[in-house]
Structures are given as C-alpha cells and as structure tokens.
Amino acid sequence: MTSPPELLPATGAVPFVRDLATHGDRPAVVTADGTLSYADLAARVAETAHRLGTTRRLVLVAGANTVDALVAYLAGLHGGHPVLLVPGGGPATRALVEAYDPDVVIGPVDGAWRIDERRDGSAHELHPELALLLSTSGSTGSPKLVRLSATNIQANAESIATYLGIRETDRAATTLPLHYCYGLSVVNSHLARGAALILTDLSVADRCFWELFRTARGSTFAAVPYTFELLDRVGFAAMELPHLRYLTQAGGRLDPGTARRYAELGRRAGWDLFVMYGQTEATARMAYLPPDLALTRPEAIGVPVPGGTLRLAPVPDQPEGVGELVYAGDNVMLGYAERPADLASGRTVAELHTGDLARRGPDGLWELVGRRSRFAKILGLRVDPQAVEALLARHGVPAACLGADDELLVAAVGGADARRVRRLVADEIGLPPRVVRVLPLAELPRLASGKVDHPALRALADATPNALPTGADDDLCRLYAEVLDRTDVTGEHSFVDLGGDSLSYVEMSVRLERVLGQLPPDWHTLPIAALPAPPAARPRRRALETSVALRAAAIVLIVGSHIPLFHLTGGAHLLLAVAGFNFARFQLTDVDRRDRLRQIRAGLTRIVLPTMAWIAAVLLLTDQYRLSTLLLVNSLVGPADGRTEWHFWFIEGLVYVLVGTGALLALPAVDRCERRFPFALPVTLAGLGLLGRYDVFGLDARYDLPGGVVACWLFALGWAAARARGVAQRLLVTVAAAATVPGFFGEPAREALIVAGFALLVWLPTVPSVGPVNRLAGVLAGSSLYVYLTHWQVYPHLRDRPLLALAAALAVGVAYGLAVERVRQIFNERLKTGR
C-alpha cells in the first residue's frame, strides 16, 4: 500500500488520514455486516485516492453513513483534493452541483456507489490550503460554504480527542450524518486516536440501533437536543449499556433541566455527559462543559477547547459584561465561499465572530445569553427566517418566521393552507415537517414603523395551542385522542407520553395495527410522527401483539374452566405474568419518581374502583360476599373456608403487588436502582418471591400465604421479561419459569400452559393473526379485568348450556367495561369543565 505521489506544493494529506495504516489490525469500522480493520480501511482509501489521481480536483462526496462514503471522504483528503461533503441526493445536493460544478462526483447511482469523473483536470483554481467544504451549520442547499484547511481538520480532531480523553478502545456510533460538521467531528476525532466507528444510519429510536450498539461494545454516541426526547421515549435510562463511557451533546442549546437530568443519570450509571458548543466555522467545536460541572452549571457552555481562546467584542445597547462571543484557534475556518471563484481565496478570517451574545460567569465559565441576528439553530441546522419568508413570498404566501431550538414558527396570512406551507418549508429548507409550526393569522402584528413586531408574534404563538399536525399524522392523532380521551395530542407525543396504560394499550394496538399494518416492536414509546406511514393497500398478513393474545386467551380459559366447558387452568397465573410485563412497559417509564408513583396510583385506581363497585352491587342484591371481599382483604382476614370469597384472589394479589412495588419505588434508592439495573431488580424480586414458593419459612404458599406472594413471584418474572435484552437475559427468564413453575400446582397441563405463555412473552413480540381475530382478541383482552369480575354472577345461571354461558359471561364483562369507560369519560369531562 502506497500513498498517492506528487501532491501539489503546500498541499498534503490530513495527518490522521495519512497515518491510518499505522493502527494496523485494530478495528476501524464496525457495521451490522462486519468489521473493517485500520489496515483494510487504509488500503481502500489509498486505492480510491489513486483513482482520483495527482491533479487536484474539486471532489463532491455524498456524505452518507456508509463505508463507501467514509472511504471517499478520506480518499479525497488523503490525495489533497478539496472535498465538498453534501447530503446524499435531493434538491440540496443538485443545487450545490449546479452552483460549484465539481470535477468529480462520488455517490450512489441506482443503488450502486459510483465515481463520476466529469473532467480529467479541474475547472477551478483551488487554493493550496483548501481541504474541505461544508454547508454552514448544516444549512443544506445554500451556496454559502465554509472553507476548511487540513490544519483546521487536524487541530479540531486533536482538540476534541484531548478533552474527551478518546482511547484506542473506544467505539463511537454515528448517530449524526457524515456531512454535518458535528457528525464529521466524531469520525475525525476517533480516527485520529485509532478508535473505532460503529457506522450506521439507524436512529436511536430504532431497537436495532441499540442491539448493534451493545453487540459492537459501543462506548459513546453524539446527540443534538432532539435526540434526548427520543432517548426518553425509548427508555434509555433503563437500558443496560455496560461499555458506555460518555455521551456528547451539541447542535443547539440543551435545556438545562434536561442536561442536569442526564448528568445525574450518567453519574448513577457510570458515564459522563459532555455538553459542547461549536459552529461549522470552527470545524465543529469551540467550548465544552467539563462533565463534573453539568449538574451544577448546566446552563453554561463551559471553557474553550484545548488550543482555543474566547473573548467578548462590544455590542451596542447590551448590559455591562455582555458582548459578542469571539473565538480564536487553529480550527477557525479560512473563510466562506459563495461562488466557485472563492475557492481560490486564502485565509480571510483571523478569528470567528460567532453572532452569539455571551458573558463570563464569576467561576470563569462562559454562558450564552442570546443572538445578534435572527438566525436560529433547529435540530442543529442553521435556518435563516428571512430566507424562509422570501421563499414563501415567491409562492404567494405572505409570512413572518421565528426560530427556536426546537421549532420554526411560520405565521402565515391571507388564508394560506397550513399543510402546503409546512410542506414548502420542509422540502426547501431541509427541516422535518414535525418542527415546522404554522400559525394562520388574519394579519401580522406590526410596530409603528411598519416592521413586524416579533416579540408580539412570539407572545401570540405562545398563547395559541399547537394544533394537531396536518398531513399523514392527522388521522393518527385523532385516533390517539379518541382512545385516550385527550385533547392535547400532537405528533410529538407517544402513547406512554399521553398516559396510556395496559388497558388502553390493547385497544390502541389493535386499532393502530388495523391502520398501519404490522407495528414496530416499541410503538408505544415512539412519537406519533415517527410511526410508519399507512400502507397503500391493507396488508394481507396481520399480526397480534403477544401480550394482547395472551390476555385474551387467558380470560377465555379462566371462564371456560370455571363453567366448566373444558378443564385447562392456569390462565389467572398467566395474567399475573402479563400484568408484570405491562407494568414495566407503562408504569416504569423514564419520568421522575413522583410521576412514576402517580402512574402506579392511576393504574391501581382503574383496578380497584370498578372492582369495589361491582362487589358492592352484588352485596346489595345477594349474600354471596362479605365486607372483607369488598375491601379486598379476604386473603388476609378470611374467612379461609368461604365458598365464594376466594373469587377475587387474583385481583387482591395484583393490588397487593402494585401497592408493595409502589412503596418500594417510592424510596429514592430503589428508584435509582431500578433505573440503573432494570433487569436485575425484577429478577431479585422474583427470587425473594420464590422463598414462599419453596416453603423456606415453613409456610405453604398455596394455602398459608396471601395470594400476593404467588403474584409477586410471577409478576416479577413478567416484569423481568419486559426488561430482558439480548439472548442471555431472555434465556434466564425462560429457564427461571421452566424451572420454578412445574411442581407448584401438581397439574402438568396447568404448569405447561404458564411456562409456554412465558416463552411466548419473552421470545415473540407478535403472533400471526387475521383481522377478525385481532378485533375479537382486542375486545376480550381490553375487557379481561371486567370479565373476570362479572363472570362469577353470570355462568352459574347457564351451567346446562356451557357454550352460551361462556358467550354470556364474556358479553357481560365487555358491557361492564364499556360502562366503566363511559363513567370515567363523564367524570373527566366534568373535571375539566369544573362542574
């Protein structure tokens, strides 16, 4: 392997690119398809660089998170060719090709990676120091580019590697695009230290991302502010990531509360949070907040990166101590390019005026307090609101725009179609539609001078509820609002965000599956806008969530065995396992401890109140039950020889477990333990429950102990099933069930049913089904509690007609469930109106 010879004078490869081969057989790139060593990567880079030749040319590279794109980028730098990194296709890329007329275009064509040499030489005069061209802060499609030198790239990579303490053993996942300066800085800094990249274009909202991250022994990944919303939704706090060393954040201001929360999470779990500040003009990074200060000073951007300095430039009409933040260092760009002729220019910038207003705190940490201009960073992308206004004006839409860290507000007048406005802005600017908020107005608020009154516009927007998103998400939001009885549903919400629980989950999953086809495994934690689009045609193959199928089957088995239409017991104990499974999914979300306890209380209320209401009605009409049954304490105070009081042992046991678990999680230490060891804690609780199962204290759990003891054991195993990640943990739950259930009841068929149910719960997220079965299973599973409550008073009157008894018991339970739901809706409506 040899380097390309005879580079132009004053031009050379970026040092860390030139030295790739020195890391030998160490892993350089890990993908879902395998691992590429540094030696192999260096060979591929040299081969591509050789093909690009020794004449310097402008090389455009589609910056996807693929091995081909990475090799092309590095090959350009290796050969001394200025590289223009762009997104992988679309209007933005075409605009840059037209504006800069690259000599070589490298990217995918019809699914294959191609090098298109548009000419042998170059159509441009290229300055010897020019190495890389990037869009300003990710603002794709604009002809304005940042000109970077090899010195800029190397200095920034070394600086980041130094303050992050990157090691050879680190493995960084590419959670951001290669063409975005932040994502590129992750690549550069890790290659500069001989560390590995986990190369993927998967989102952190994708379960497959986390499987790859764990398998590849990922130690770090990069996040922009929106990433943390996704992490919350996928239950990041509960994940077991044994090799994670640190998490970095940049691309916009992170809410201090979120920064503090994640810093605390990292402190408990053993990893660091680096909050960072930068711009493309500084080749990515200018300041960082040392991790030990993230808890106490999350609002600060911290200290300059190694090799850099910060100062304040005076700004008129600003308070004392506030000025424009100015950065100097070897990573400051050569200057901007707005046309091909600018590629011949040398350094035109000595230091970087950031446009941010800042001050320096008494502790020496720098803080941002505002912007000099109206530019905004949204999801890490720089957006010029005036450019958006001009764009809409060209389409006949008068508008005013305001940017924030998490959305672009477009106030449109003249009766413009909000859906059309959102699509225009999203397509042309490169923002996802979910962050473009359209506010229809009759007229814009204006100052006496006639200029738009932006503070008044912001106040008006803040006072106007965000409407349901238009477009593909609209019907889904209405569906969520209907099922969950909510009026505040937006595309940003997930089922869990909106307070969904195990009862509403059944109806929601079945109705969603009817609309979308097969659902993603963790759909309940995904924002509505992230759900897949409805298929053009209804899919022939349908699926049913395993937990829903088990609930429906279990309640049929319970009622059928009590009639008896058949004798196949074990359904109630299987329901306890499913209850634990759903408890982990819906009550143990990544909210704070108080919100978790509120969720547990709400779940208890939805069990206890309908139960007591039904038993009270039966007490008024018959002498079938006693006061201890009504108060759900029969298993504690008796009578032990009652003929009917035992009917509700299952509900009593479930209530006791939920109360006990809630009491445990109310303890801050236990709550922290659950978040840090989400699988180990339920396994431990299951082990404690097994003390009663095996009569350790001389008490037979079947007769001498309350039903809650049995419930605890099976409930905890179900909880562990929901938290199991990877084959080893799934096997542990399966083996635990297979080892401990047999022998407890002395009924092999009953025990086999429970073990089989556990296996399905652990290994199969869904089971094949058809539409009618899905609808029936959804109704039965959603009404399983109410069927269990009411069937005792239904089937005895129809014993001589067992099939009719089964149908009647199920129908009465469903009807009672509908009545309970209607009462709850009426209560909520009156609560909202204050009547």
mmCIF file of C-alpha atoms in Angstrom, residues 324-479:
data_model
loop_
_atom_site.group_PDB
_atom_site.id
_atom_site.type_symbol
_atom_site.label_atom_id
_atom_site.label_comp_id
_atom_site.label_asym_id
_atom_site.label_seq_id
_atom_site.Cartn_x
_atom_site.Cartn_y
_atom_site.Cartn_z
ATOM 1 C CA GLU A 324 -20.474 39.070 21.077
ATOM 2 C CA LEU A 325 -18.507 35.874 21.652
ATOM 3 C CA VAL A 326 -15.331 35.755 19.548
ATOM 4 C CA TYR A 327 -13.258 32.592 19.150
ATOM 5 C CA ALA A 328 -9.647 32.161 18.005
ATOM 6 C CA GLY A 329 -7.716 28.945 17.354
ATOM 7 C CA ASP A 330 -6.171 26.746 14.696
ATOM 8 C CA ASN A 331 -9.606 25.291 13.903
ATOM 9 C CA VAL A 332 -11.064 28.619 12.685
ATOM 10 C CA MET A 333 -12.017 28.401 9.014
ATOM 11 C CA LEU A 334 -10.165 30.013 6.137
ATOM 12 C CA GLY A 335 -13.350 31.881 5.272
ATOM 13 C CA TYR A 336 -16.606 31.499 3.361
ATOM 14 C CA ALA A 337 -17.230 30.535 -0.244
ATOM 15 C CA GLU A 338 -20.323 31.815 -2.020
ATOM 16 C CA ARG A 339 -19.246 31.115 -5.601
ATOM 17 C CA PRO A 340 -16.623 28.952 -7.368
ATOM 18 C CA ALA A 341 -14.182 31.861 -7.627
ATOM 19 C CA ASP A 342 -13.938 31.914 -3.803
ATOM 20 C CA LEU A 343 -12.237 28.504 -3.876
ATOM 21 C CA ALA A 344 -9.018 30.279 -4.887
ATOM 22 C CA SER A 345 -9.034 32.514 -1.816
ATOM 23 C CA GLY A 346 -6.712 32.028 1.115
ATOM 24 C CA ARG A 347 -7.410 32.951 4.703
ATOM 25 C CA THR A 348 -9.847 35.827 5.059
ATOM 26 C CA VAL A 349 -10.809 35.190 8.707
ATOM 27 C CA ALA A 350 -8.393 35.538 11.638
ATOM 28 C CA GLU A 351 -10.903 34.917 14.405
ATOM 29 C CA LEU A 352 -14.523 33.883 14.455
ATOM 30 C CA HIS A 353 -17.295 36.300 15.424
ATOM 31 C CA THR A 354 -19.937 33.774 16.437
ATOM 32 C CA GLY A 355 -23.008 36.027 16.387
ATOM 33 C CA ASP A 356 -23.855 34.794 19.901
ATOM 34 C CA LEU A 357 -24.195 37.181 22.816
ATOM 35 C CA ALA A 358 -22.355 35.869 25.870
ATOM 36 C CA ARG A 359 -20.936 36.670 29.268
ATOM 37 C CA ARG A 360 -18.346 35.099 31.529
ATOM 38 C CA GLY A 361 -19.512 33.943 34.927
ATOM 39 C CA PRO A 362 -17.634 34.575 38.186
ATOM 40 C CA ASP A 363 -16.452 30.954 38.072
ATOM 41 C CA GLY A 364 -14.827 31.531 34.681
ATOM 42 C CA LEU A 365 -17.436 29.578 32.710
ATOM 43 C CA TRP A 366 -18.879 31.125 29.565
ATOM 44 C CA GLU A 367 -22.651 31.484 29.135
ATOM 45 C CA LEU A 368 -24.741 32.361 26.075
ATOM 46 C CA VAL A 369 -27.498 34.934 26.539
ATOM 47 C CA GLY A 370 -28.851 35.476 23.010
ATOM 48 C CA ARG A 371 -28.152 36.037 19.310
ATOM 49 C CA ARG A 372 -27.142 39.188 17.441
ATOM 50 C CA SER A 373 -29.100 38.164 14.368
ATOM 51 C CA ARG A 374 -32.319 36.295 13.683
ATOM 52 C CA PHE A 375 -30.531 33.116 12.589
ATOM 53 C CA ALA A 376 -31.742 30.094 14.531
ATOM 54 C CA LYS A 377 -30.444 26.575 15.049
ATOM 55 C CA ILE A 378 -33.204 23.982 14.843
ATOM 56 C CA LEU A 379 -32.212 20.350 15.427
ATOM 57 C CA GLY A 380 -28.635 21.501 14.822
ATOM 58 C CA LEU A 381 -29.443 23.105 11.437
ATOM 59 C CA ARG A 382 -28.894 26.831 10.895
ATOM 60 C CA VAL A 383 -32.032 28.410 9.481
ATOM 61 C CA ASP A 384 -32.399 31.990 8.253
ATOM 62 C CA PRO A 385 -36.017 33.054 8.927
ATOM 63 C CA GLN A 386 -35.691 35.851 6.354
ATOM 64 C CA ALA A 387 -34.785 33.279 3.697
ATOM 65 C CA VAL A 388 -37.889 31.277 4.645
ATOM 66 C CA GLU A 389 -40.022 34.411 4.360
ATOM 67 C CA ALA A 390 -38.573 35.103 0.898
ATOM 68 C CA LEU A 391 -39.212 31.523 -0.141
ATOM 69 C CA LEU A 392 -42.865 31.711 0.875
ATOM 70 C CA ALA A 393 -43.270 35.122 -0.780
ATOM 71 C CA ARG A 394 -42.157 33.567 -4.073
ATOM 72 C CA HIS A 395 -45.021 31.096 -3.650
ATOM 73 C CA GLY A 396 -47.521 33.856 -2.907
ATOM 74 C CA VAL A 397 -47.662 33.322 0.855
ATOM 75 C CA PRO A 398 -47.052 36.447 2.983
ATOM 76 C CA ALA A 399 -45.458 35.262 6.235
ATOM 77 C CA ALA A 400 -43.188 36.083 9.146
ATOM 78 C CA CYS A 401 -40.881 33.483 10.691
ATOM 79 C CA LEU A 402 -39.308 32.968 14.084
ATOM 80 C CA GLY A 403 -36.874 30.247 15.068
ATOM 81 C CA ALA A 404 -36.302 28.472 18.367
ATOM 82 C CA ASP A 405 -34.199 25.492 19.431
ATOM 83 C CA ASP A 406 -37.000 23.046 18.749
ATOM 84 C CA GLU A 407 -39.260 24.567 16.090
ATOM 85 C CA LEU A 408 -39.612 27.047 13.255
ATOM 86 C CA LEU A 409 -42.711 29.195 13.666
ATOM 87 C CA VAL A 410 -44.278 30.351 10.403
ATOM 88 C CA ALA A 411 -47.031 32.942 10.833
ATOM 89 C CA ALA A 412 -48.886 32.877 7.508
ATOM 90 C CA VAL A 413 -51.559 35.373 6.449
ATOM 91 C CA GLY A 414 -54.053 35.504 3.614
ATOM 92 C CA GLY A 415 -55.787 32.175 4.313
ATOM 93 C CA ALA A 416 -52.802 30.056 3.309
ATOM 94 C CA ASP A 417 -53.172 26.260 3.544
ATOM 95 C CA ALA A 418 -51.135 25.240 6.581
ATOM 96 C CA ARG A 419 -50.357 21.829 5.109
ATOM 97 C CA ARG A 420 -48.975 23.399 1.911
ATOM 98 C CA VAL A 421 -46.909 25.928 3.870
ATOM 99 C CA ARG A 422 -45.395 23.220 6.072
ATOM 100 C CA ARG A 423 -44.510 21.083 3.081
ATOM 101 C CA LEU A 424 -42.953 24.011 1.171
ATOM 102 C CA VAL A 425 -40.729 24.947 4.085
ATOM 103 C CA ALA A 426 -39.787 21.371 4.955
ATOM 104 C CA ASP A 427 -38.871 20.448 1.380
ATOM 105 C CA GLU A 428 -36.892 23.577 0.557
ATOM 106 C CA ILE A 429 -35.085 24.173 3.855
ATOM 107 C CA GLY A 430 -34.422 20.552 4.769
ATOM 108 C CA LEU A 431 -36.274 20.505 8.093
ATOM 109 C CA PRO A 432 -38.544 17.620 9.123
ATOM 110 C CA PRO A 433 -42.218 18.677 8.901
ATOM 111 C CA ARG A 434 -42.797 17.998 12.608
ATOM 112 C CA VAL A 435 -40.652 21.017 13.622
ATOM 113 C CA VAL A 436 -42.404 23.480 11.286
ATOM 114 C CA ARG A 437 -45.298 25.037 13.168
ATOM 115 C CA VAL A 438 -47.719 27.022 11.015
ATOM 116 C CA LEU A 439 -49.755 29.746 12.743
ATOM 117 C CA PRO A 440 -52.542 31.086 10.451
ATOM 118 C CA LEU A 441 -53.249 34.793 11.112
ATOM 119 C CA ALA A 442 -55.555 37.399 9.637
ATOM 120 C CA GLU A 443 -52.715 39.924 9.775
ATOM 121 C CA LEU A 444 -49.240 40.184 11.267
ATOM 122 C CA PRO A 445 -48.624 42.273 14.415
ATOM 123 C CA ARG A 446 -46.577 45.347 13.488
ATOM 124 C CA LEU A 447 -44.685 48.171 15.150
ATOM 125 C CA ALA A 448 -45.431 51.826 14.496
ATOM 126 C CA SER A 449 -42.614 51.780 11.962
ATOM 127 C CA GLY A 450 -44.493 49.154 9.975
ATOM 128 C CA LYS A 451 -41.990 46.393 10.768
ATOM 129 C CA VAL A 452 -43.223 43.051 12.070
ATOM 130 C CA ASP A 453 -43.430 43.060 15.874
ATOM 131 C CA HIS A 454 -41.515 39.852 16.576
ATOM 132 C CA PRO A 455 -41.925 39.877 20.398
ATOM 133 C CA ALA A 456 -45.699 40.278 19.934
ATOM 134 C CA LEU A 457 -45.683 37.470 17.379
ATOM 135 C CA ARG A 458 -43.845 35.182 19.808
ATOM 136 C CA ALA A 459 -46.312 36.042 22.584
ATOM 137 C CA LEU A 460 -49.216 35.341 20.246
ATOM 138 C CA ALA A 461 -47.716 31.970 19.308
ATOM 139 C CA ASP A 462 -47.114 31.070 22.964
ATOM 140 C CA ALA A 463 -50.757 31.865 23.760
ATOM 141 C CA THR A 464 -52.070 29.752 20.863
ATOM 142 C CA PRO A 465 -52.290 25.987 21.486
ATOM 143 C CA ASN A 466 -50.318 23.985 18.972
ATOM 144 C CA ALA A 467 -52.856 22.415 16.654
ATOM 145 C CA LEU A 468 -52.849 18.783 15.690
ATOM 146 C CA PRO A 469 -50.363 18.230 12.892
ATOM 147 C CA THR A 470 -51.715 18.203 9.403
ATOM 148 C CA GLY A 471 -50.857 15.610 6.839
ATOM 149 C CA ALA A 472 -50.101 11.936 7.434
ATOM 150 C CA ASP A 473 -50.130 12.251 11.240
ATOM 151 C CA ASP A 474 -53.566 13.883 11.407
ATOM 152 C CA ASP A 475 -55.706 10.737 11.468
ATOM 153 C CA LEU A 476 -53.355 9.019 13.909
ATOM 154 C CA CYS A 477 -53.524 11.955 16.319
ATOM 155 C CA ARG A 478 -57.307 11.851 16.209
ATOM 156 C CA LEU A 479 -57.199 8.121 16.861
#
